PDB file of C-alpha atoms in Angstrom:
ATOM      1  CA  MET A 878     -40.105 -88.313  14.471  1.00 49.00           C
ATOM      2  CA  THR A 879     -43.600 -86.845  14.289  1.00 53.00           C
ATOM      3  CA  HIS A 880     -46.071 -87.595  11.512  1.00 63.00           C
ATOM      4  CA  GLU A 881     -49.475 -86.190  10.808  1.00 83.00           C
ATOM      5  CA  ILE A 882     -51.899 -89.080  11.014  1.00 90.00           C
ATOM      6  CA  THR A 883     -55.496 -88.636   9.903  1.00 94.00           C
ATOM      7  CA  ALA A 884     -58.526 -90.854   9.429  1.00 96.00           C
ATOM      8  CA  ASP A 885     -58.040 -90.539   5.666  1.00 96.00           C
ATOM      9  CA  LEU A 886     -54.462 -91.812   5.959  1.00 96.00           C
ATOM     10  CA  VAL A 887     -55.571 -94.786   8.056  1.00 97.00           C
ATOM     11  CA  ARG A 888     -58.246 -95.660   5.492  1.00 97.00           C
ATOM     12  CA  GLU A 889     -55.740 -95.377   2.640  1.00 98.00           C
ATOM     13  CA  LEU A 890     -53.235 -97.611   4.404  1.00 98.00           C
ATOM     14  CA  LEU A 891     -55.929-100.213   4.980  1.00 98.00           C
ATOM     15  CA  HIS A 892     -57.102 -99.958   1.379  1.00 98.00           C
ATOM     16  CA  HIS A 893     -53.588-100.734   0.093  1.00 98.00           C
ATOM     17  CA  GLN A 894     -52.566-103.475   2.517  1.00 98.00           C
ATOM     18  CA  HIS A 895     -55.721-104.861   4.166  1.00 98.00           C
ATOM     19  CA  PRO A 896     -58.569-103.897   1.835  1.00 98.00           C
ATOM     20  CA  ASP A 897     -61.105-106.153   3.547  1.00 98.00           C
ATOM     21  CA  LEU A 898     -60.972-103.767   6.527  1.00 98.00           C
ATOM     22  CA  ALA A 899     -60.952-100.484   4.619  1.00 97.00           C
ATOM     23  CA  ASP A 900     -64.702 -99.858   4.705  1.00 96.00           C
ATOM     24  CA  ARG A 901     -64.944 -99.873   8.496  1.00 97.00           C
ATOM     25  CA  PRO A 902     -65.526 -96.568  10.328  1.00 97.00           C
ATOM     26  CA  VAL A 903     -62.303 -94.911  11.516  1.00 97.00           C
ATOM     27  CA  ARG A 904     -62.026 -92.480  14.433  1.00 96.00           C
ATOM     28  CA  LEU A 905     -59.270 -91.327  16.750  1.00 94.00           C
ATOM     29  CA  GLY A 906     -58.920 -93.313  19.956  1.00 91.00           C
ATOM     30  CA  ALA A 907     -55.861 -91.907  21.744  1.00 84.00           C
ATOM     31  CA  ARG A 908     -52.377 -90.451  21.307  1.00 77.00           C
ATOM     32  CA  GLY A 909     -49.704 -92.158  23.416  1.00 73.00           C
ATOM     33  CA  TRP A 910     -45.976 -91.741  23.919  1.00 67.00           C
ATOM     34  CA  ASP A 911     -44.989 -93.865  20.938  1.00 74.00           C
ATOM     35  CA  ASN A 912     -48.148 -94.558  18.956  1.00 82.00           C
ATOM     36  CA  GLN A 913     -51.490 -93.195  17.930  1.00 90.00           C
ATOM     37  CA  LEU A 914     -54.532 -95.440  18.319  1.00 93.00           C
ATOM     38  CA  TRP A 915     -57.435 -95.244  15.879  1.00 97.00           C
ATOM     39  CA  ARG A 916     -60.680 -97.130  16.369  1.00 97.00           C
ATOM     40  CA  LEU A 917     -61.587 -99.394  13.461  1.00 98.00           C
ATOM     41  CA  GLY A 918     -65.253-100.269  13.729  1.00 97.00           C
ATOM     42  CA  ASP A 919     -66.413-101.575  17.093  1.00 96.00           C
ATOM     43  CA  ASP A 920     -63.940-104.383  17.743  1.00 97.00           C
ATOM     44  CA  LEU A 921     -60.594-103.421  16.162  1.00 98.00           C
ATOM     45  CA  ALA A 922     -58.014-100.639  16.375  1.00 97.00           C
ATOM     46  CA  VAL A 923     -55.051 -99.430  14.319  1.00 97.00           C
ATOM     47  CA  ARG A 924     -51.800 -98.485  16.090  1.00 94.00           C
ATOM     48  CA  LEU A 925     -49.296 -96.339  14.212  1.00 92.00           C
ATOM     49  CA  SER A 926     -45.849 -95.096  15.222  1.00 84.00           C
ATOM     50  CA  TRP A 927     -45.746 -91.336  15.411  1.00 71.00           C
ATOM     51  CA  ALA A 928     -43.465 -89.753  18.003  1.00 59.00           C
ATOM     52  CA  THR A 929     -40.396 -91.811  18.930  1.00 59.00           C
ATOM     53  CA  GLY A 930     -37.669 -93.651  17.097  1.00 64.00           C
ATOM     54  CA  ALA A 931     -38.230 -96.786  19.176  1.00 74.00           C
ATOM     55  CA  ALA A 932     -41.881 -97.183  18.225  1.00 79.00           C
ATOM     56  CA  ASP A 933     -41.264 -99.294  15.109  1.00 87.00           C
ATOM     57  CA  ALA A 934     -39.434-102.020  17.021  1.00 89.00           C
ATOM     58  CA  LEU A 935     -42.028-101.973  19.792  1.00 90.00           C
ATOM     59  CA  LEU A 936     -44.866-102.637  17.363  1.00 92.00           C
ATOM     60  CA  ARG A 937     -43.019-105.487  15.688  1.00 94.00           C
ATOM     61  CA  LYS A 938     -42.285-106.976  19.106  1.00 95.00           C
ATOM     62  CA  GLU A 939     -45.966-106.878  20.020  1.00 96.00           C
ATOM     63  CA  HIS A 940     -46.891-108.512  16.718  1.00 97.00           C
ATOM     64  CA  ARG A 941     -44.486-111.366  17.370  1.00 97.00           C
ATOM     65  CA  TRP A 942     -45.090-112.109  21.045  1.00 98.00           C
ATOM     66  CA  VAL A 943     -48.494-110.908  22.262  1.00 98.00           C
ATOM     67  CA  PRO A 944     -50.560-113.460  20.276  1.00 98.00           C
ATOM     68  CA  ARG A 945     -48.560-116.224  21.979  1.00 98.00           C
ATOM     69  CA  LEU A 946     -49.152-114.855  25.466  1.00 98.00           C
ATOM     70  CA  ALA A 947     -52.703-113.538  25.226  1.00 98.00           C
ATOM     71  CA  PRO A 948     -54.597-116.883  25.350  1.00 98.00           C
ATOM     72  CA  ARG A 949     -53.446-117.568  28.903  1.00 97.00           C
ATOM     73  CA  LEU A 950     -54.123-114.075  30.281  1.00 98.00           C
ATOM     74  CA  PRO A 951     -57.312-113.642  32.333  1.00 98.00           C
ATOM     75  CA  LEU A 952     -57.861-109.976  31.392  1.00 98.00           C
ATOM     76  CA  PRO A 953     -58.544-108.729  27.856  1.00 98.00           C
ATOM     77  CA  VAL A 954     -55.509-107.360  26.009  1.00 98.00           C
ATOM     78  CA  PRO A 955     -55.137-105.896  22.491  1.00 98.00           C
ATOM     79  CA  VAL A 956     -54.114-108.852  20.333  1.00 98.00           C
ATOM     80  CA  PRO A 957     -52.402-108.048  17.008  1.00 98.00           C
ATOM     81  CA  GLN A 958     -54.409-109.312  14.025  1.00 98.00           C
ATOM     82  CA  ARG A 959     -52.586-107.781  11.054  1.00 97.00           C
ATOM     83  CA  LEU A 960     -49.217-106.133  10.427  1.00 97.00           C
ATOM     84  CA  GLY A 961     -48.895-103.159   8.114  1.00 97.00           C
ATOM     85  CA  GLU A 962     -45.506-102.651   6.506  1.00 95.00           C
ATOM     86  CA  PRO A 963     -43.744 -99.337   5.773  1.00 93.00           C
ATOM     87  CA  SER A 964     -44.701 -97.825   2.436  1.00 94.00           C
ATOM     88  CA  PRO A 965     -44.535 -94.521   0.535  1.00 95.00           C
ATOM     89  CA  LEU A 966     -47.770 -93.579   2.301  1.00 94.00           C
ATOM     90  CA  PHE A 967     -46.347 -94.103   5.791  1.00 94.00           C
ATOM     91  CA  PRO A 968     -42.692 -94.990   6.505  1.00 92.00           C
ATOM     92  CA  HIS A 969     -43.281 -97.141   9.593  1.00 92.00           C
ATOM     93  CA  PRO A 970     -44.919-100.443  10.503  1.00 93.00           C
ATOM     94  CA  TRP A 971     -48.401-100.385  11.995  1.00 95.00           C
ATOM     95  CA  LEU A 972     -50.745-102.882  13.617  1.00 97.00           C
ATOM     96  CA  VAL A 973     -54.374-103.847  13.514  1.00 98.00           C
ATOM     97  CA  THR A 974     -55.326-105.176  16.952  1.00 98.00           C
ATOM     98  CA  THR A 975     -58.416-106.120  18.856  1.00 98.00           C
ATOM     99  CA  TRP A 976     -60.062-103.242  20.732  1.00 97.00           C
ATOM    100  CA  VAL A 977     -60.263-103.473  24.531  1.00 97.00           C
ATOM    101  CA  PRO A 978     -63.040-101.322  26.041  1.00 96.00           C
ATOM    102  CA  GLY A 979     -62.622 -99.492  29.334  1.00 97.00           C
ATOM    103  CA  GLU A 980     -61.302 -96.242  30.806  1.00 97.00           C
ATOM    104  CA  PRO A 981     -57.622 -95.734  31.686  1.00 96.00           C
ATOM    105  CA  ALA A 982     -57.063 -95.955  35.437  1.00 98.00           C
ATOM    106  CA  ASP A 983     -55.415 -92.527  35.554  1.00 97.00           C
ATOM    107  CA  ARG A 984     -58.835 -91.130  34.600  1.00 96.00           C
ATOM    108  CA  ALA A 985     -61.092 -93.706  36.267  1.00 97.00           C
ATOM    109  CA  PRO A 986     -59.229 -95.073  39.313  1.00 97.00           C
ATOM    110  CA  VAL A 987     -59.899 -98.418  40.947  1.00 97.00           C
ATOM    111  CA  THR A 988     -62.507 -98.224  43.729  1.00 97.00           C
ATOM    112  CA  ARG A 989     -63.277-101.914  44.349  1.00 97.00           C
ATOM    113  CA  ALA A 990     -60.044-102.794  46.089  1.00 97.00           C
ATOM    114  CA  VAL A 991     -60.475-106.526  46.708  1.00 97.00           C
ATOM    115  CA  GLU A 992     -61.755-107.302  43.214  1.00 98.00           C
ATOM    116  CA  ALA A 993     -59.019-105.261  41.558  1.00 98.00           C
ATOM    117  CA  ALA A 994     -56.260-106.748  43.725  1.00 98.00           C
ATOM    118  CA  THR A 995     -57.410-110.256  42.850  1.00 98.00           C
ATOM    119  CA  ALA A 996     -57.677-109.402  39.146  1.00 98.00           C
ATOM    120  CA  LEU A 997     -54.211-107.831  38.997  1.00 98.00           C
ATOM    121  CA  ALA A 998     -52.655-110.757  40.882  1.00 98.00           C
ATOM    122  CA  GLY A 999     -54.347-113.234  38.565  1.00 98.00           C
ATOM    123  CA  PHE A1000     -53.129-111.382  35.486  1.00 98.00           C
ATOM    124  CA  LEU A1001     -49.524-111.240  36.678  1.00 98.00           C
ATOM    125  CA  SER A1002     -49.544-114.838  37.929  1.00 98.00           C
ATOM    126  CA  ALA A1003     -50.597-115.924  34.436  1.00 98.00           C
ATOM    127  CA  LEU A1004     -48.079-113.678  32.661  1.00 98.00           C
ATOM    128  CA  HIS A1005     -45.026-114.321  34.851  1.00 98.00           C
ATOM    129  CA  HIS A1006     -43.997-117.641  33.363  1.00 97.00           C
ATOM    130  CA  SER A1007     -40.387-118.359  32.447  1.00 97.00           C
ATOM    131  CA  ALA A1008     -39.553-116.632  29.173  1.00 98.00           C
ATOM    132  CA  PRO A1009     -37.704-118.355  26.316  1.00 97.00           C
ATOM    133  CA  GLY A1010     -34.080-117.585  25.635  1.00 96.00           C
ATOM    134  CA  ASP A1011     -34.902-115.364  22.667  1.00 97.00           C
ATOM    135  CA  ALA A1012     -37.385-113.216  24.603  1.00 98.00           C
ATOM    136  CA  PRO A1013     -36.639-109.484  24.487  1.00 97.00           C
ATOM    137  CA  THR A1014     -34.832-107.829  27.384  1.00 95.00           C
ATOM    138  CA  ASN A1015     -34.704-104.230  28.542  1.00 94.00           C
ATOM    139  CA  PRO A1016     -31.693-102.640  30.277  1.00 89.00           C
ATOM    140  CA  TYR A1017     -33.969-100.266  32.213  1.00 91.00           C
ATOM    141  CA  ARG A1018     -36.806-102.589  33.237  1.00 95.00           C
ATOM    142  CA  GLY A1019     -36.632-105.879  35.059  1.00 95.00           C
ATOM    143  CA  GLY A1020     -32.887-105.882  35.656  1.00 94.00           C
ATOM    144  CA  PRO A1021     -30.864-105.041  38.780  1.00 95.00           C
ATOM    145  CA  LEU A1022     -32.405-102.147  40.676  1.00 95.00           C
ATOM    146  CA  ALA A1023     -28.991-100.703  41.512  1.00 93.00           C
ATOM    147  CA  GLY A1024     -28.494 -99.833  37.854  1.00 93.00           C
ATOM    148  CA  GLN A1025     -31.212 -97.188  38.195  1.00 95.00           C
ATOM    149  CA  ALA A1026     -29.636 -95.383  41.155  1.00 96.00           C
ATOM    150  CA  ASP A1027     -28.558 -92.304  39.191  1.00 97.00           C
ATOM    151  CA  GLY A1028     -31.970 -91.892  37.577  1.00 97.00           C
ATOM    152  CA  PHE A1029     -33.706 -92.286  40.923  1.00 98.00           C
ATOM    153  CA  ALA A1030     -31.467 -89.714  42.593  1.00 98.00           C
ATOM    154  CA  GLU A1031     -32.051 -87.222  39.799  1.00 98.00           C
ATOM    155  CA  ALA A1032     -35.838 -87.722  39.897  1.00 98.00           C
ATOM    156  CA  LEU A1033     -35.963 -87.331  43.686  1.00 98.00           C
ATOM    157  CA  THR A1034     -33.827 -84.196  43.559  1.00 98.00           C
ATOM    158  CA  THR A1035     -35.978 -82.657  40.834  1.00 98.00           C
ATOM    159  CA  ALA A1036     -39.281 -83.547  42.507  1.00 98.00           C
ATOM    160  CA  THR A1037     -38.046 -82.189  45.824  1.00 98.00           C
ATOM    161  CA  ALA A1038     -36.828 -78.957  44.243  1.00 98.00           C
ATOM    162  CA  ARG A1039     -40.246 -78.455  42.659  1.00 98.00           C
ATOM    163  CA  GLY A1040     -41.932 -78.906  46.041  1.00 98.00           C
ATOM    164  CA  LEU A1041     -43.598 -82.161  44.998  1.00 98.00           C
ATOM    165  CA  VAL A1042     -42.096 -84.380  47.739  1.00 98.00           C
ATOM    166  CA  ASP A1043     -42.608 -83.458  51.393  1.00 95.00           C
ATOM    167  CA  ASP A1044     -40.254 -86.026  52.942  1.00 96.00           C
ATOM    168  CA  PRO A1045     -37.400 -86.926  50.590  1.00 98.00           C
ATOM    169  CA  ALA A1046     -35.569 -88.763  53.372  1.00 97.00           C
ATOM    170  CA  ALA A1047     -38.497 -91.175  53.750  1.00 97.00           C
ATOM    171  CA  VAL A1048     -38.574 -91.747  49.999  1.00 98.00           C
ATOM    172  CA  HIS A1049     -34.838 -92.401  49.965  1.00 97.00           C
ATOM    173  CA  ALA A1050     -35.221 -94.868  52.855  1.00 97.00           C
ATOM    174  CA  VAL A1051     -37.659 -96.956  50.807  1.00 97.00           C
ATOM    175  CA  TRP A1052     -35.246 -96.926  47.877  1.00 98.00           C
ATOM    176  CA  HIS A1053     -32.239 -97.844  50.036  1.00 97.00           C
ATOM    177  CA  ASP A1054     -34.057-100.823  51.512  1.00 97.00           C
ATOM    178  CA  ALA A1055     -35.049-102.003  48.034  1.00 98.00           C
ATOM    179  CA  VAL A1056     -31.657-101.594  46.424  1.00 97.00           C
ATOM    180  CA  THR A1057     -29.979-103.552  49.232  1.00 97.00           C
ATOM    181  CA  ALA A1058     -32.419-106.473  48.980  1.00 98.00           C
ATOM    182  CA  PRO A1059     -31.097-109.779  47.577  1.00 97.00           C
ATOM    183  CA  ALA A1060     -31.164-109.826  43.772  1.00 96.00           C
ATOM    184  CA  TRP A1061     -33.457-112.007  41.681  1.00 97.00           C
ATOM    185  CA  THR A1062     -31.757-115.337  40.965  1.00 95.00           C
ATOM    186  CA  GLY A1063     -34.640-117.186  39.336  1.00 95.00           C
ATOM    187  CA  PRO A1064     -35.304-117.577  35.611  1.00 96.00           C
ATOM    188  CA  ALA A1065     -36.196-114.494  33.617  1.00 97.00           C
ATOM    189  CA  ARG A1066     -39.988-114.195  33.535  1.00 98.00           C
ATOM    190  CA  TRP A1067     -42.275-112.482  31.074  1.00 98.00           C
ATOM    191  CA  LEU A1068     -43.038-108.909  32.149  1.00 98.00           C
ATOM    192  CA  HIS A1069     -45.530-106.400  30.848  1.00 98.00           C
ATOM    193  CA  ALA A1070     -42.983-103.823  32.045  1.00 98.00           C
ATOM    194  CA  ASP A1071     -45.209-100.749  31.758  1.00 97.00           C
ATOM    195  CA  LEU A1072     -48.059-101.198  34.241  1.00 98.00           C
ATOM    196  CA  HIS A1073     -48.788 -97.578  35.071  1.00 96.00           C
ATOM    197  CA  PRO A1074     -52.375 -96.306  35.443  1.00 97.00           C
ATOM    198  CA  ALA A1075     -52.706 -95.130  31.827  1.00 95.00           C
ATOM    199  CA  ASN A1076     -52.026 -98.679  30.583  1.00 96.00           C
ATOM    200  CA  VAL A1077     -54.630-100.430  32.744  1.00 98.00           C
ATOM    201  CA  LEU A1078     -58.344-100.127  31.954  1.00 98.00           C
ATOM    202  CA  THR A1079     -61.162-100.050  34.470  1.00 98.00           C
ATOM    203  CA  ALA A1080     -64.920-100.468  34.469  1.00 98.00           C
ATOM    204  CA  ASP A1081     -67.287-100.406  37.438  1.00 97.00           C
ATOM    205  CA  GLY A1082     -64.379 -99.724  39.805  1.00 97.00           C
ATOM    206  CA  THR A1083     -62.194-102.696  38.941  1.00 98.00           C
ATOM    207  CA  LEU A1084     -59.760-103.817  36.249  1.00 98.00           C
ATOM    208  CA  CYS A1085     -61.169-104.795  32.862  1.00 98.00           C
ATOM    209  CA  GLY A1086     -58.124-104.820  30.568  1.00 98.00           C
ATOM    210  CA  VAL A1087     -54.413-104.227  30.116  1.00 98.00           C
ATOM    211  CA  ILE A1088     -53.017-102.404  27.078  1.00 97.00           C
ATOM    212  CA  ASP A1089     -49.712-101.336  25.479  1.00 94.00           C
ATOM    213  CA  PHE A1090     -47.341-104.283  25.471  1.00 96.00           C
ATOM    214  CA  GLY A1091     -44.609-102.360  23.661  1.00 93.00           C
ATOM    215  CA  ASP A1092     -42.192-102.726  26.580  1.00 95.00           C
ATOM    216  CA  LEU A1093     -42.816-106.473  26.959  1.00 98.00           C
ATOM    217  CA  CYS A1094     -39.601-108.134  28.094  1.00 98.00           C
ATOM    218  CA  ALA A1095     -38.119-110.825  30.334  1.00 98.00           C
ATOM    219  CA  GLY A1096     -36.659-110.168  33.759  1.00 98.00           C
ATOM    220  CA  ASP A1097     -37.280-109.900  37.500  1.00 98.00           C
ATOM    221  CA  PRO A1098     -41.019-110.136  38.311  1.00 98.00           C
ATOM    222  CA  ALA A1099     -40.531-107.480  41.003  1.00 98.00           C
ATOM    223  CA  TYR A1100     -40.712-104.872  38.246  1.00 98.00           C
ATOM    224  CA  ASP A1101     -44.346-105.725  37.465  1.00 98.00           C
ATOM    225  CA  LEU A1102     -45.242-106.337  41.105  1.00 98.00           C
ATOM    226  CA  ALA A1103     -44.592-102.645  41.679  1.00 98.00           C
ATOM    227  CA  ALA A1104     -48.033-102.186  40.114  1.00 98.00           C
ATOM    228  CA  GLY A1105     -49.639-103.111  43.436  1.00 98.00           C
ATOM    229  CA  TRP A1106     -48.628 -99.724  44.844  1.00 98.00           C
ATOM    230  CA  LEU A1107     -49.153 -97.830  41.584  1.00 98.00           C
ATOM    231  CA  LEU A1108     -52.636 -99.069  40.661  1.00 98.00           C
ATOM    232  CA  LEU A1109     -54.480-100.283  43.741  1.00 98.00           C
ATOM    233  CA  PRO A1110     -56.132 -98.144  46.421  1.00 96.00           C
ATOM    234  CA  ASP A1111     -55.191 -98.111  50.090  1.00 95.00           C
ATOM    235  CA  GLY A1112     -55.745-101.393  51.888  1.00 94.00           C
ATOM    236  CA  ALA A1113     -55.438-103.647  48.809  1.00 97.00           C
ATOM    237  CA  LEU A1114     -51.765-104.576  48.907  1.00 96.00           C
ATOM    238  CA  ASP A1115     -52.042-107.556  51.272  1.00 96.00           C
ATOM    239  CA  GLN A1116     -54.825-109.054  49.160  1.00 97.00           C
ATOM    240  CA  PHE A1117     -52.734-108.551  46.029  1.00 98.00           C
ATOM    241  CA  HIS A1118     -49.698-110.323  47.479  1.00 97.00           C
ATOM    242  CA  ALA A1119     -51.843-113.110  48.939  1.00 97.00           C
ATOM    243  CA  ALA A1120     -53.475-113.803  45.566  1.00 98.00           C
ATOM    244  CA  TYR A1121     -50.285-113.710  43.470  1.00 98.00           C
ATOM    245  CA  ARG A1122     -48.684-117.069  42.647  1.00 97.00           C
ATOM    246  CA  PRO A1123     -46.080-118.143  43.388  1.00 96.00           C
ATOM    247  CA  ALA A1124     -46.184-116.100  46.587  1.00 96.00           C
ATOM    248  CA  PRO A1125     -43.491-113.403  46.437  1.00 97.00           C
ATOM    249  CA  ASP A1126     -40.679-113.690  48.970  1.00 97.00           C
ATOM    250  CA  ALA A1127     -39.644-110.776  51.158  1.00 97.00           C
ATOM    251  CA  ALA A1128     -36.734-109.783  48.904  1.00 97.00           C
ATOM    252  CA  THR A1129     -38.978-109.617  45.842  1.00 98.00           C
ATOM    253  CA  VAL A1130     -41.466-107.413  47.693  1.00 97.00           C
ATOM    254  CA  ARG A1131     -38.624-105.105  48.753  1.00 97.00           C
ATOM    255  CA  ARG A1132     -37.354-104.787  45.172  1.00 98.00           C
ATOM    256  CA  ALA A1133     -40.895-104.211  43.938  1.00 98.00           C
ATOM    257  CA  ARG A1134     -41.283-101.402  46.463  1.00 98.00           C
ATOM    258  CA  GLY A1135     -38.139 -99.771  45.073  1.00 98.00           C
ATOM    259  CA  TRP A1136     -39.327-100.010  41.474  1.00 98.00           C
ATOM    260  CA  ALA A1137     -42.681 -98.579  42.533  1.00 98.00           C
ATOM    261  CA  THR A1138     -40.957 -95.649  44.238  1.00 98.00           C
ATOM    262  CA  ALA A1139     -38.946 -94.831  41.133  1.00 98.00           C
ATOM    263  CA  ARG A1140     -41.997 -95.083  38.905  1.00 98.00           C
ATOM    264  CA  ALA A1141     -44.116 -92.992  41.265  1.00 98.00           C
ATOM    265  CA  LEU A1142     -41.522 -90.221  41.124  1.00 98.00           C
ATOM    266  CA  GLY A1143     -41.596 -90.419  37.348  1.00 98.00           C
ATOM    267  CA  GLY A1144     -45.377 -90.123  37.335  1.00 98.00           C
ATOM    268  CA  ILE A1145     -45.273 -87.167  39.713  1.00 98.00           C
ATOM    269  CA  LEU A1146     -42.861 -85.320  37.433  1.00 98.00           C
ATOM    270  CA  ILE A1147     -44.884 -86.119  34.300  1.00 97.00           C
ATOM    271  CA  GLY A1148     -48.013 -84.886  36.057  1.00 98.00           C
ATOM    272  CA  ASP A1149     -46.282 -81.673  37.106  1.00 98.00           C
ATOM    273  CA  ASN A1150     -45.022 -81.163  33.566  1.00 98.00           C
ATOM    274  CA  GLY A1151     -48.625 -81.394  32.413  1.00 97.00           C
ATOM    275  CA  VAL A1152     -49.811 -78.857  34.964  1.00 98.00           C
ATOM    276  CA  HIS A1153     -47.180 -76.383  33.765  1.00 97.00           C
ATOM    277  CA  GLY A1154     -47.472 -77.105  30.046  1.00 97.00           C
ATOM    278  CA  ARG A1155     -44.045 -78.667  29.667  1.00 96.00           C
ATOM    279  CA  PRO A1156     -43.370 -81.126  26.810  1.00 91.00           C
ATOM    280  CA  GLY A1157     -44.444 -84.683  27.558  1.00 87.00           C
ATOM    281  CA  GLY A1158     -46.598 -83.663  30.494  1.00 94.00           C
ATOM    282  CA  LYS A1159     -49.815 -85.497  31.396  1.00 95.00           C
ATOM    283  CA  THR A1160     -51.847 -83.890  34.156  1.00 97.00           C
ATOM    284  CA  THR A1161     -53.768 -87.079  34.987  1.00 97.00           C
ATOM    285  CA  TRP A1162     -50.560 -88.893  35.964  1.00 97.00           C
ATOM    286  CA  GLY A1163     -49.842 -86.755  39.014  1.00 98.00           C
ATOM    287  CA  PRO A1164     -52.624 -87.693  41.460  1.00 98.00           C
ATOM    288  CA  PRO A1165     -52.247 -91.494  41.232  1.00 98.00           C
ATOM    289  CA  ALA A1166     -48.465 -91.181  41.459  1.00 98.00           C
ATOM    290  CA  GLN A1167     -48.727 -89.004  44.566  1.00 98.00           C
ATOM    291  CA  ALA A1168     -51.130 -91.518  46.127  1.00 97.00           C
ATOM    292  CA  ALA A1169     -48.710 -94.347  45.318  1.00 98.00           C
ATOM    293  CA  LEU A1170     -45.806 -92.509  46.936  1.00 98.00           C
ATOM    294  CA  ARG A1171     -47.851 -91.955  50.085  1.00 97.00           C
ATOM    295  CA  ARG A1172     -48.614 -95.692  50.235  1.00 96.00           C
ATOM    296  CA  LEU A1173     -44.966 -96.576  49.710  1.00 97.00           C
ATOM    297  CA  ILE A1174     -43.777 -94.360  52.528  1.00 95.00           C
ATOM    298  CA  ALA A1175     -46.510 -95.721  54.799  1.00 90.00           C
ATOM    299  CA  THR A1176     -45.372 -99.310  54.145  1.00 77.00           C
ATOM    300  CA  ARG A1177     -41.602 -98.686  54.328  1.00 61.00           C
ATOM    301  CA  PRO A1178     -39.592-100.994  56.578  1.00 58.00           C
ATOM    302  CA  ALA A1179     -39.081 -99.880  60.159  1.00 46.00           C
TER     303      ALA A1179
END
């Protein structure tokens, strides 16, 4: 599923369904995995499905849930304002959301470690409340870590074969410790479930926003806590864990380390795909993922 999306198409869609917004300036913001983002004036954006079959459901999920969660979150997030329905002009739903300024952390990494650790902990403490029974779930995010063993093994094998991992045994040791940690037995909590560097915005060296809630779901908070290794610079992890509430127990930290290891491998492979021009590659994903993997090995259990 790939559609040509232009500024003229965005204006026409607005004219037909939300005409009060149609006269605003339109310009391309970004192209993501599932959606394209077009700036709409200074304070709004339009998100349109363009590349994956799952994108339609993700946008509708954001429209339903994010406005309920956003008021309690201490960092700016894109809040859906309008829903566009499929039409002969464009066969998929689309959203008008608030615009969150900042630079993605894969392009402008965090440099103020303490401030960023405190901000990330505050954001996740506010988000990780018990989710209602009808909250969405995801079989690949926030569930038992053991269910991802095959994917982890394949990613580690591929990254090692490409010469991207110097010490695969050390990486496997982190994973083994995580997968053998006690499972989450608490209530399912709201998760952002996609906190990689391209979905976190920075300004002046610290966090200033969180975007892309398409994978929002309920599950084990360890999945989101993996972001401590993925987003924060060396020396920030203790501050992050100290500021997060309720304080994570040892088993949750171990599971989070495993999720972070799996996601770092994924980022390394996506970065390498970008370097070599393979489909889906993003060159900016490699360096932060490599840095995360180094941190994870350095903090592995004895």
